[in-house]
């Protein structure tokens, strides 16, 4: 297990990220955390803000009592704020909110109000600082992610195939499209670090086909590589069959079923990774407590399929899987942007 302590190099890395967020002397930076947050990242965020001449303050709330039937991991849907009005009021009045909650505020119910107040939110993923250092923000990512967002917005359909057997069609009309390059420089923006991902939340009745998870693909809820082949049949947005044999298959079936909620089987979002600094294989090098899997969502050329909540489709659930797949081909209206796990055209440079 890596040591968690203050390192000058990590203060520099945090400071560079805050610079990209356009933090200037005198700006108010709110660092929001909970009692189970990673203390070193909270400290680094404050020291970096102070190094830039900003005026940081901390808000630390108790981690919420466990209410789910199974462990909840890596969802981006923190319940730590608990709709506490004074906390939300303080956050939305800040220039920047550095989100150090365990699960992150990306899908938290309080986020729209915080952003609506003019704050911008940087989710510092619950990773060991070494991961954040390796995936330091890269200015070359922003134009690449913006271009991918534009392609997704203009496309009517995403078609995903693979030699393993994936053949999935995703309607993109009326989808909500977004992307993250690792920092946020304008009021009302939200980003997570590490970044490098373009994605879409499809509207209802948009996804059909087969998604085949092959050995080496990743189940980020469990923070582990798959050893078994899992074939998911998706009909009208919902996983209706989970075929295969082995422990990985049993784990997925049981975790899905534990929620007792049909919406847990539905599609949340789909997308593809664009970050050449993010690595598929890095998960093998860290203890589970040292990583949150945000890097694996963003590695270049992955196809990311996620199940669970999707506000665009009117579905709400705490059940969630993030599944980055390798070696897929992703086409937008027939134009291939990822071929067998390799970015193509303008995204490959």
Coordinates of N, CA and C in Angstrom, one line a residue, residues 130-345:
X130 N -0.8 9.7 -6.3 CA 0.1 9.2 -7.4 C -0.7 9.0 -8.7
X131 N -1.9 8.5 -8.6 CA -2.7 8.4 -9.8 C -3.1 9.7 -10.4
X132 N -3.4 10.7 -9.5 CA -3.7 12.0 -10.0 C -2.4 12.7 -10.7
X133 N -1.3 12.3 -10.1 CA 0.0 12.8 -10.7 C 0.2 12.3 -12.0
X134 N 0.1 11.0 -12.2 CA 0.3 10.3 -13.5 C -0.7 10.8 -14.6
X135 N -1.9 11.1 -14.1 CA -3.0 11.6 -15.0 C -3.1 13.1 -14.9
X136 N -2.0 13.8 -14.7 CA -2.1 15.3 -14.6 C -2.8 15.9 -15.8
X137 N -3.5 17.0 -15.6 CA -4.3 17.6 -16.6 C -3.4 18.0 -17.8
X138 N -3.9 17.7 -19.0 CA -3.2 17.9 -20.3 C -4.0 18.8 -21.1
X139 N -3.5 20.0 -21.5 CA -4.2 21.0 -22.3 C -4.7 20.4 -23.7
X140 N -4.0 19.4 -24.2 CA -4.3 18.8 -25.5 C -5.6 18.0 -25.4
X141 N -6.1 17.7 -24.2 CA -7.3 16.9 -24.1 C -8.6 17.7 -24.4
X142 N -8.6 19.0 -24.0 CA -9.8 19.8 -24.2 C -10.3 19.8 -25.6
X143 N -9.5 20.2 -26.6 CA -10.0 20.2 -28.0 C -10.5 18.8 -28.5
X144 N -9.8 17.8 -28.0 CA -10.1 16.4 -28.4 C -11.5 16.0 -27.9
X145 N -11.7 16.3 -26.6 CA -13.0 16.0 -26.0 C -14.1 16.8 -26.6
X146 N -13.9 18.1 -26.8 CA -14.9 19.0 -27.4 C -15.3 18.5 -28.8
X147 N -14.3 18.0 -29.6 CA -14.6 17.5 -30.9 C -15.4 16.2 -30.8
X148 N -15.1 15.4 -29.8 CA -15.9 14.1 -29.6 C -17.4 14.5 -29.2
X149 N -17.5 15.5 -28.3 CA -18.9 15.9 -27.9 C -19.6 16.3 -29.2
X150 N -19.0 17.1 -30.0 CA -19.7 17.6 -31.2 C -20.1 16.5 -32.1
X151 N -19.2 15.4 -32.2 CA -19.6 14.3 -33.1 C -20.8 13.5 -32.5
X152 N -20.8 13.4 -31.2 CA -21.9 12.7 -30.5 C -23.2 13.4 -30.7
X153 N -23.1 14.8 -30.6 CA -24.3 15.6 -30.7 C -24.9 15.5 -32.1
X154 N -24.1 15.4 -33.1 CA -24.6 15.4 -34.5 C -25.0 14.0 -35.0
X155 N -24.7 13.0 -34.2 CA -25.0 11.6 -34.7 C -26.4 11.2 -34.2
X156 N -27.0 10.3 -35.1 CA -28.3 9.8 -34.7 C -28.1 8.4 -34.1
X157 N -27.0 7.7 -34.3 CA -26.9 6.4 -33.8 C -25.4 6.0 -33.5
X158 N -25.2 5.3 -32.4 CA -23.9 4.7 -32.1 C -24.0 3.2 -32.3
X159 N -23.1 2.6 -33.0 CA -23.1 1.2 -33.2 C -21.8 0.6 -32.7
X160 N -21.8 -0.3 -31.8 CA -20.7 -0.8 -31.1 C -20.6 -2.3 -31.4
X161 N -19.4 -2.7 -31.9 CA -19.2 -4.2 -32.2 C -17.8 -4.6 -31.6
X162 N -17.6 -5.9 -31.6 CA -16.3 -6.4 -31.1 C -16.2 -7.9 -31.6
X163 N -15.0 -8.3 -31.7 CA -14.7 -9.7 -32.0 C -15.2 -10.7 -30.9
X164 N -15.4 -10.2 -29.7 CA -15.9 -11.0 -28.6 C -17.4 -11.2 -28.8
X165 N -18.1 -10.5 -29.6 CA -19.5 -10.7 -29.8 C -20.4 -9.5 -29.6
X166 N -19.9 -8.4 -29.2 CA -20.7 -7.2 -28.9 C -21.3 -6.8 -30.3
X167 N -22.6 -6.5 -30.2 CA -23.3 -5.9 -31.4 C -24.5 -5.1 -30.8
X168 N -24.2 -3.8 -30.5 CA -25.1 -2.9 -29.8 C -25.4 -1.7 -30.5
X169 N -26.7 -1.4 -30.6 CA -27.1 -0.1 -31.3 C -27.7 0.8 -30.3
X170 N -27.3 2.1 -30.3 CA -27.7 3.0 -29.4 C -28.2 4.3 -30.1
X171 N -29.5 4.6 -29.9 CA -30.0 5.8 -30.5 C -29.6 7.0 -29.7
X172 N -29.1 8.0 -30.5 CA -28.6 9.2 -29.8 C -29.5 10.5 -30.0
X173 N -30.6 10.3 -30.7 CA -31.5 11.4 -30.8 C -32.1 11.7 -29.4
X174 N -32.1 13.0 -29.0 CA -32.6 13.4 -27.7 C -31.7 13.0 -26.6
X175 N -30.5 12.4 -26.8 CA -29.6 12.1 -25.7 C -29.0 13.4 -25.2
X176 N -28.6 13.3 -23.9 CA -27.8 14.4 -23.3 C -26.3 14.0 -23.5
X177 N -25.6 14.9 -24.1 CA -24.2 14.6 -24.5 C -23.3 15.5 -23.6
X178 N -22.2 15.0 -23.2 CA -21.2 15.8 -22.4 C -19.9 15.2 -22.5
X179 N -18.9 15.8 -21.8 CA -17.6 15.3 -21.8 C -16.7 16.0 -20.8
X180 N -15.6 15.4 -20.4 CA -14.8 15.9 -19.3 C -13.3 15.8 -19.8
X181 N -12.6 17.0 -19.6 CA -11.2 16.9 -19.9 C -10.3 17.1 -18.7
X182 N -10.9 17.2 -17.5 CA -10.1 17.2 -16.3 C -10.1 18.5 -15.5
X183 N -10.7 19.6 -16.0 CA -10.8 20.8 -15.3 C -12.0 21.6 -15.8
X184 N -12.4 22.7 -15.0 CA -13.5 23.5 -15.3 C -13.2 24.9 -15.1
X185 N -13.3 25.7 -16.1 CA -12.8 27.1 -16.1 C -13.9 28.2 -16.2
X186 N -15.2 27.7 -16.3 CA -16.3 28.7 -16.4 C -17.3 28.4 -15.4
X187 N -18.1 29.4 -15.0 CA -19.2 29.2 -14.0 C -20.2 28.2 -14.5
X188 N -20.6 27.4 -13.6 CA -21.6 26.4 -14.0 C -21.1 25.1 -14.6
X189 N -19.8 25.0 -14.8 CA -19.2 23.8 -15.3 C -18.9 22.8 -14.2
X190 N -18.9 21.5 -14.6 CA -18.4 20.4 -13.7 C -17.4 19.6 -14.4
X191 N -16.4 19.1 -13.7 CA -15.4 18.2 -14.3 C -14.9 17.2 -13.3
X192 N -14.3 16.2 -13.7 CA -13.7 15.3 -12.8 C -12.2 15.0 -13.3
X193 N -11.4 14.8 -12.3 CA -9.9 14.6 -12.6 C -9.6 13.3 -11.9
X194 N -9.0 12.3 -12.7 CA -8.6 12.4 -14.1 C -9.8 12.5 -15.1
X195 N -9.6 13.2 -16.2 CA -10.6 13.4 -17.2 C -10.2 12.8 -18.6
X196 N -11.0 13.0 -19.6 CA -10.7 12.5 -20.9 C -11.7 11.5 -21.4
X197 N -13.0 11.9 -21.4 CA -14.1 11.0 -21.7 C -15.2 11.9 -22.3
X198 N -15.8 11.3 -23.4 CA -17.0 11.9 -24.0 C -18.1 10.8 -23.9
X199 N -19.3 11.3 -23.6 CA -20.4 10.3 -23.3 C -21.8 10.9 -23.6
X200 N -22.7 10.0 -23.6 CA -24.1 10.4 -23.9 C -25.0 9.6 -22.9
X201 N -26.1 10.3 -22.4 CA -27.1 9.6 -21.7 C -28.3 9.5 -22.7
X202 N -28.5 8.3 -23.2 CA -29.6 8.1 -24.2 C -31.0 8.3 -23.6
X203 N -31.9 8.8 -24.4 CA -33.3 8.9 -24.1 C -33.9 7.5 -23.9
X204 N -35.1 7.4 -23.4 CA -35.7 6.1 -23.2 C -35.9 5.4 -24.6
X205 N -35.9 4.1 -24.5 CA -36.2 3.2 -25.7 C -35.2 3.4 -26.8
X206 N -33.9 3.5 -26.4 CA -32.8 3.8 -27.4 C -31.8 2.7 -27.6
X207 N -31.7 1.7 -26.7 CA -30.6 0.8 -26.7 C -31.0 -0.7 -26.8
X208 N -30.4 -1.4 -27.8 CA -30.8 -2.8 -28.0 C -29.6 -3.5 -28.6
X209 N -29.5 -4.8 -28.3 CA -28.4 -5.6 -28.8 C -27.7 -6.4 -27.7
X210 N -26.5 -6.8 -28.0 CA -25.7 -7.6 -27.1 C -24.4 -6.9 -26.8
X211 N -24.1 -6.9 -25.5 CA -22.9 -6.4 -25.0 C -22.1 -7.6 -24.4
X212 N -20.9 -7.8 -24.9 CA -20.1 -9.0 -24.5 C -18.9 -8.5 -23.8
X213 N -18.8 -8.8 -22.5 CA -17.6 -8.4 -21.7 C -16.6 -9.6 -21.8
X214 N -15.4 -9.3 -22.2 CA -14.4 -10.3 -22.4 C -13.4 -10.3 -21.3
X215 N -12.6 -11.4 -21.1 CA -11.5 -11.3 -20.1 C -10.6 -10.1 -20.4
X216 N -10.3 -9.4 -19.3 CA -9.5 -8.2 -19.4 C -10.3 -6.9 -19.4
X217 N -11.6 -7.0 -19.7 CA -12.5 -5.8 -19.5 C -12.7 -5.6 -18.0
X218 N -13.3 -4.5 -17.6 CA -13.2 -4.1 -16.2 C -14.6 -3.9 -15.6
X219 N -14.8 -4.4 -14.5 CA -16.0 -4.1 -13.7 C -15.6 -3.1 -12.6
X220 N -15.8 -1.8 -12.8 CA -15.3 -0.8 -11.9 C -16.0 -0.8 -10.6
X221 N -17.3 -1.3 -10.5 CA -17.9 -1.3 -9.2 C -17.2 -2.3 -8.3
X222 N -16.6 -3.3 -8.9 CA -15.8 -4.3 -8.1 C -14.3 -4.0 -8.1
X223 N -13.9 -3.0 -9.0 CA -12.5 -2.7 -9.2 C -11.7 -3.9 -9.5
X224 N -12.1 -4.6 -10.5 CA -11.3 -5.8 -10.9 C -11.5 -6.1 -12.4
X225 N -10.5 -6.8 -12.9 CA -10.5 -7.2 -14.3 C -11.4 -8.5 -14.4
X226 N -12.1 -8.6 -15.5 CA -12.9 -9.8 -15.6 C -12.1 -11.0 -16.1
X227 N -12.3 -12.2 -15.6 CA -11.7 -13.4 -16.0 C -12.6 -14.2 -16.9
X228 N -13.9 -14.0 -16.8 CA -14.9 -14.8 -17.5 C -15.6 -13.9 -18.5
X229 N -16.1 -14.6 -19.6 CA -16.9 -13.9 -20.6 C -18.3 -13.8 -20.1
X230 N -18.9 -12.6 -20.2 CA -20.2 -12.3 -19.8 C -21.0 -11.7 -21.0
X231 N -22.1 -12.3 -21.4 CA -22.9 -11.8 -22.5 C -24.2 -11.2 -21.9
X232 N -24.4 -9.9 -22.1 CA -25.5 -9.2 -21.6 C -26.5 -8.9 -22.8
X233 N -27.7 -9.4 -22.7 CA -28.7 -9.1 -23.8 C -29.5 -7.8 -23.3
X234 N -29.5 -6.8 -24.2 CA -30.1 -5.5 -23.8 C -31.3 -5.4 -24.8
X235 N -32.5 -5.2 -24.2 CA -33.7 -5.0 -24.9 C -34.4 -3.8 -24.4
X236 N -34.7 -2.8 -25.3 CA -35.4 -1.6 -24.9 C -34.8 -1.0 -23.7
X237 N -33.4 -0.9 -23.6 CA -32.6 -0.2 -22.6 C -32.2 -1.1 -21.4
X238 N -32.9 -2.3 -21.2 CA -32.7 -3.0 -20.0 C -31.9 -4.3 -20.3
X239 N -31.0 -4.7 -19.4 CA -30.4 -6.0 -19.4 C -31.4 -7.0 -19.1
X240 N -31.7 -7.9 -20.0 CA -32.8 -8.9 -19.8 C -32.2 -10.3 -19.6
X241 N -30.9 -10.5 -19.9 CA -30.3 -11.8 -19.8 C -28.8 -11.6 -19.5
X242 N -28.3 -12.4 -18.6 CA -26.9 -12.4 -18.3 C -26.4 -13.8 -18.4
X243 N -25.6 -14.0 -19.5 CA -25.2 -15.4 -19.9 C -23.7 -15.6 -19.7
X244 N -23.3 -16.8 -19.3 CA -21.9 -17.1 -19.1 C -21.8 -18.0 -17.9
X245 N -20.6 -18.4 -17.6 CA -20.3 -19.2 -16.5 C -19.0 -18.7 -15.8
X246 N -19.0 -18.8 -14.4 CA -17.9 -18.4 -13.6 C -18.2 -17.4 -12.5
X247 N -17.3 -17.1 -11.7 CA -17.5 -16.3 -10.6 C -17.9 -14.9 -11.0
X248 N -17.3 -14.3 -12.0 CA -17.6 -13.0 -12.5 C -19.1 -12.9 -12.9
X249 N -19.6 -13.9 -13.5 CA -21.0 -13.9 -13.9 C -21.9 -14.0 -12.7
X250 N -21.5 -14.8 -11.8 CA -22.4 -14.9 -10.5 C -22.4 -13.6 -9.8
X251 N -21.2 -13.0 -9.7 CA -21.1 -11.7 -8.9 C -22.0 -10.6 -9.6
X252 N -21.9 -10.5 -10.9 CA -22.8 -9.5 -11.6 C -24.2 -9.8 -11.4
X253 N -24.6 -11.1 -11.6 CA -26.0 -11.4 -11.4 C -26.5 -11.1 -10.0
X254 N -25.7 -11.5 -9.0 CA -26.2 -11.3 -7.6 C -26.2 -9.8 -7.2
X255 N -25.3 -9.0 -7.8 CA -25.3 -7.6 -7.4 C -26.4 -6.9 -8.1
X256 N -26.7 -7.2 -9.3 CA -27.9 -6.6 -10.0 C -29.1 -7.0 -9.2
X257 N -29.3 -8.2 -8.8 CA -30.5 -8.7 -8.2 C -30.7 -8.1 -6.8
X258 N -29.6 -7.8 -6.1 CA -29.6 -7.3 -4.7 C -30.4 -6.1 -4.6
X259 N -30.5 -5.3 -5.7 CA -31.2 -4.0 -5.6 C -32.7 -4.2 -5.6
X260 N -33.2 -5.3 -6.1 CA -34.6 -5.4 -6.2 C -35.3 -4.3 -6.9
X261 N -34.6 -3.8 -8.0 CA -35.0 -2.6 -8.7 C -34.8 -2.8 -10.2
X262 N -35.8 -2.9 -11.0 CA -35.6 -3.1 -12.4 C -34.8 -2.0 -13.0
X263 N -34.8 -0.8 -12.5 CA -34.1 0.3 -13.1 C -32.6 0.1 -13.0
X264 N -32.1 -0.7 -12.0 CA -30.7 -1.0 -11.9 C -30.1 -1.7 -13.2
X265 N -31.0 -2.4 -13.9 CA -30.6 -3.1 -15.1 C -30.6 -2.2 -16.4
X266 N -31.0 -1.0 -16.3 CA -31.2 -0.1 -17.4 C -29.9 0.6 -17.8
X267 N -29.8 1.1 -19.0 CA -28.6 1.9 -19.4 C -28.6 3.2 -18.7
X268 N -27.4 3.6 -18.2 CA -27.2 5.0 -17.7 C -26.6 5.8 -18.8
X269 N -25.3 5.5 -19.1 CA -24.6 6.3 -20.1 C -23.7 5.5 -20.9
X270 N -23.3 5.9 -22.1 CA -22.3 5.3 -23.0 C -21.3 6.3 -23.4
X271 N -20.1 5.9 -23.8 CA -19.2 6.8 -24.3 C -17.8 6.1 -24.6
X272 N -16.8 7.0 -24.9 CA -15.5 6.4 -25.2 C -14.4 7.3 -24.6
X273 N -13.3 6.6 -24.2 CA -12.2 7.3 -23.6 C -11.2 7.9 -24.6
X274 N -10.6 9.0 -24.2 CA -9.7 9.8 -25.1 C -8.4 10.1 -24.5
X275 N -8.1 9.7 -23.2 CA -6.9 10.1 -22.5 C -5.8 9.2 -22.7
X276 N -4.7 9.6 -23.4 CA -3.6 8.7 -23.6 C -2.7 8.5 -22.3
X277 N -2.9 9.4 -21.3 CA -2.2 9.2 -20.1 C -2.8 8.2 -19.2
X278 N -4.1 8.0 -19.3 CA -4.8 7.0 -18.5 C -4.6 5.6 -19.1
X279 N -4.4 4.7 -18.1 CA -4.0 3.3 -18.6 C -5.0 2.3 -18.1
X280 N -5.2 1.4 -19.1 CA -6.1 0.2 -18.8 C -5.4 -0.7 -17.7
X281 N -4.1 -0.9 -17.8 CA -3.5 -1.8 -16.9 C -3.1 -1.3 -15.5
X282 N -3.3 0.0 -15.3 CA -2.9 0.5 -14.0 C -3.6 0.0 -12.8
X283 N -4.9 -0.5 -13.0 CA -5.6 -1.0 -11.9 C -4.9 -2.2 -11.2
X284 N -4.1 -2.9 -12.0 CA -3.5 -4.1 -11.4 C -2.4 -3.7 -10.4
X285 N -2.0 -2.4 -10.4 CA -0.8 -2.0 -9.6 C -1.2 -1.4 -8.3
X286 N -2.5 -1.3 -8.0 CA -2.9 -0.6 -6.8 C -3.8 -1.5 -6.0
X287 N -3.7 -1.3 -4.6 CA -4.7 -1.9 -3.8 C -6.1 -1.2 -4.0
X288 N -7.1 -1.9 -3.8 CA -8.5 -1.3 -4.1 C -8.7 0.0 -3.3
X289 N -8.2 0.1 -2.1 CA -8.4 1.4 -1.4 C -7.7 2.6 -2.0
X290 N -6.7 2.3 -2.8 CA -5.9 3.4 -3.4 C -6.4 3.9 -4.7
X291 N -7.5 3.3 -5.2 CA -8.0 3.7 -6.5 C -9.5 3.8 -6.6
X292 N -10.0 4.6 -7.5 CA -11.4 4.7 -7.6 C -11.9 4.4 -9.1
X293 N -10.9 4.1 -9.9 CA -11.3 3.7 -11.3 C -11.6 4.8 -12.3
X294 N -11.4 6.0 -11.9 CA -11.7 7.1 -12.8 C -10.7 7.1 -14.0
X295 N -9.5 6.7 -13.8 CA -8.5 6.6 -14.8 C -9.0 5.5 -15.9
X296 N -9.6 4.4 -15.4 CA -10.0 3.4 -16.3 C -11.2 3.7 -17.1
X297 N -12.0 4.7 -16.7 CA -13.1 5.2 -17.5 C -12.6 6.0 -18.7
X298 N -11.4 6.5 -18.6 CA -10.9 7.5 -19.5 C -9.9 7.0 -20.5
X299 N -9.4 5.8 -20.3 CA -8.2 5.4 -21.1 C -8.6 5.4 -22.6
X300 N -7.6 5.8 -23.4 CA -7.9 6.0 -24.8 C -8.4 4.8 -25.5
X301 N -9.5 4.9 -26.2 CA -10.1 3.8 -27.0 C -11.0 2.9 -26.3
X302 N -11.3 3.1 -25.0 CA -12.2 2.2 -24.4 C -13.7 2.6 -24.8
X303 N -14.6 1.6 -24.8 CA -16.0 1.9 -24.9 C -16.6 1.7 -23.5
X304 N -17.2 2.7 -22.9 CA -17.7 2.7 -21.6 C -19.2 2.5 -21.6
X305 N -19.7 1.4 -21.0 CA -21.1 1.1 -20.9 C -21.5 1.2 -19.4
X306 N -22.5 1.9 -19.0 CA -22.9 2.0 -17.6 C -24.3 1.8 -17.4
X307 N -24.7 1.1 -16.3 CA -26.0 0.9 -16.0 C -26.4 1.7 -14.8
X308 N -27.7 2.0 -14.6 CA -28.2 2.7 -13.5 C -29.0 3.9 -13.8
X309 N -28.9 5.0 -13.0 CA -29.7 6.2 -13.1 C -29.4 6.9 -14.4
X310 N -30.5 7.4 -15.0 CA -30.4 8.2 -16.2 C -31.6 9.2 -16.2
X311 N -31.3 10.4 -15.9 CA -32.3 11.4 -15.7 C -33.0 11.7 -17.1
X312 N -32.2 11.6 -18.2 CA -32.8 11.9 -19.5 C -33.9 10.9 -19.8
X313 N -33.8 9.7 -19.4 CA -34.8 8.7 -19.6 C -35.8 8.6 -18.4
X314 N -35.6 9.4 -17.4 CA -36.5 9.4 -16.3 C -36.4 8.2 -15.3
X315 N -35.1 7.7 -15.2 CA -34.9 6.6 -14.4 C -34.0 6.9 -13.2
X316 N -34.3 6.5 -12.0 CA -33.5 6.8 -10.8 C -33.3 5.5 -10.0
X317 N -32.0 5.3 -9.7 CA -31.7 4.1 -8.9 C -30.3 4.3 -8.4
X318 N -29.9 3.7 -7.2 CA -28.6 3.7 -6.7 C -27.7 2.6 -7.3
X319 N -28.4 1.6 -7.9 CA -27.6 0.5 -8.5 C -26.8 1.0 -9.7
X320 N -25.5 0.6 -9.8 CA -24.7 1.2 -10.9 C -23.5 0.3 -11.2
X321 N -23.3 0.1 -12.5 CA -22.1 -0.6 -13.0 C -21.4 0.4 -14.0
X322 N -20.1 0.5 -13.9 CA -19.3 1.2 -14.9 C -18.5 0.1 -15.5
X323 N -18.6 -0.1 -16.9 CA -17.9 -1.2 -17.5 C -17.1 -0.8 -18.7
X324 N -15.8 -0.5 -18.5 CA -15.0 -0.1 -19.7 C -14.6 -1.4 -20.4
X325 N -14.8 -1.4 -21.7 CA -14.5 -2.5 -22.6 C -13.3 -2.2 -23.5
X326 N -12.4 -3.1 -23.7 CA -11.4 -2.9 -24.7 C -11.7 -3.5 -26.0
X327 N -11.0 -3.1 -27.0 CA -11.0 -3.8 -28.4 C -12.4 -3.7 -29.1
X328 N -13.1 -2.7 -28.7 CA -14.4 -2.5 -29.4 C -14.2 -1.6 -30.6
X329 N -15.2 -1.7 -31.6 CA -15.3 -0.7 -32.6 C -16.5 0.1 -32.4
X330 N -16.3 1.5 -32.4 CA -17.4 2.4 -32.1 C -17.6 3.2 -33.4
X331 N -18.8 3.2 -34.0 CA -19.2 4.0 -35.1 C -20.3 4.9 -34.8
X332 N -20.2 6.1 -35.3 CA -21.3 7.1 -35.2 C -21.8 7.4 -36.6
X333 N -23.1 7.0 -36.8 CA -23.7 7.1 -38.1 C -22.8 6.4 -39.2
X334 N -22.2 5.3 -38.8 CA -21.3 4.6 -39.8 C -19.9 5.0 -39.8
X335 N -19.6 6.2 -39.2 CA -18.2 6.7 -39.3 C -17.5 6.2 -38.0
X336 N -16.4 5.4 -38.2 CA -15.7 4.7 -37.1 C -14.8 5.8 -36.4
X337 N -15.1 5.9 -35.1 CA -14.2 6.8 -34.3 C -13.3 6.0 -33.4
X338 N -13.6 4.7 -33.1 CA -12.7 3.8 -32.4 C -12.8 2.5 -33.2
X339 N -11.6 2.0 -33.5 CA -11.5 0.7 -34.3 C -10.7 -0.3 -33.4
X340 N -11.4 -1.3 -33.0 CA -10.8 -2.4 -32.2 C -10.0 -1.8 -31.1
X341 N -10.5 -0.8 -30.4 CA -9.9 -0.2 -29.2 C -8.9 0.9 -29.5
X342 N -8.7 1.3 -30.8 CA -7.8 2.3 -31.1 C -8.6 3.5 -31.7
X343 N -8.3 4.7 -31.1 CA -8.9 5.9 -31.6 C -8.5 6.2 -33.0
X344 N -9.5 6.7 -33.8 CA -9.3 7.0 -35.2 C -9.3 8.5 -35.5
X345 N -8.7 8.8 -36.7 CA -8.9 10.2 -37.2 C -8.4 11.3 -36.3

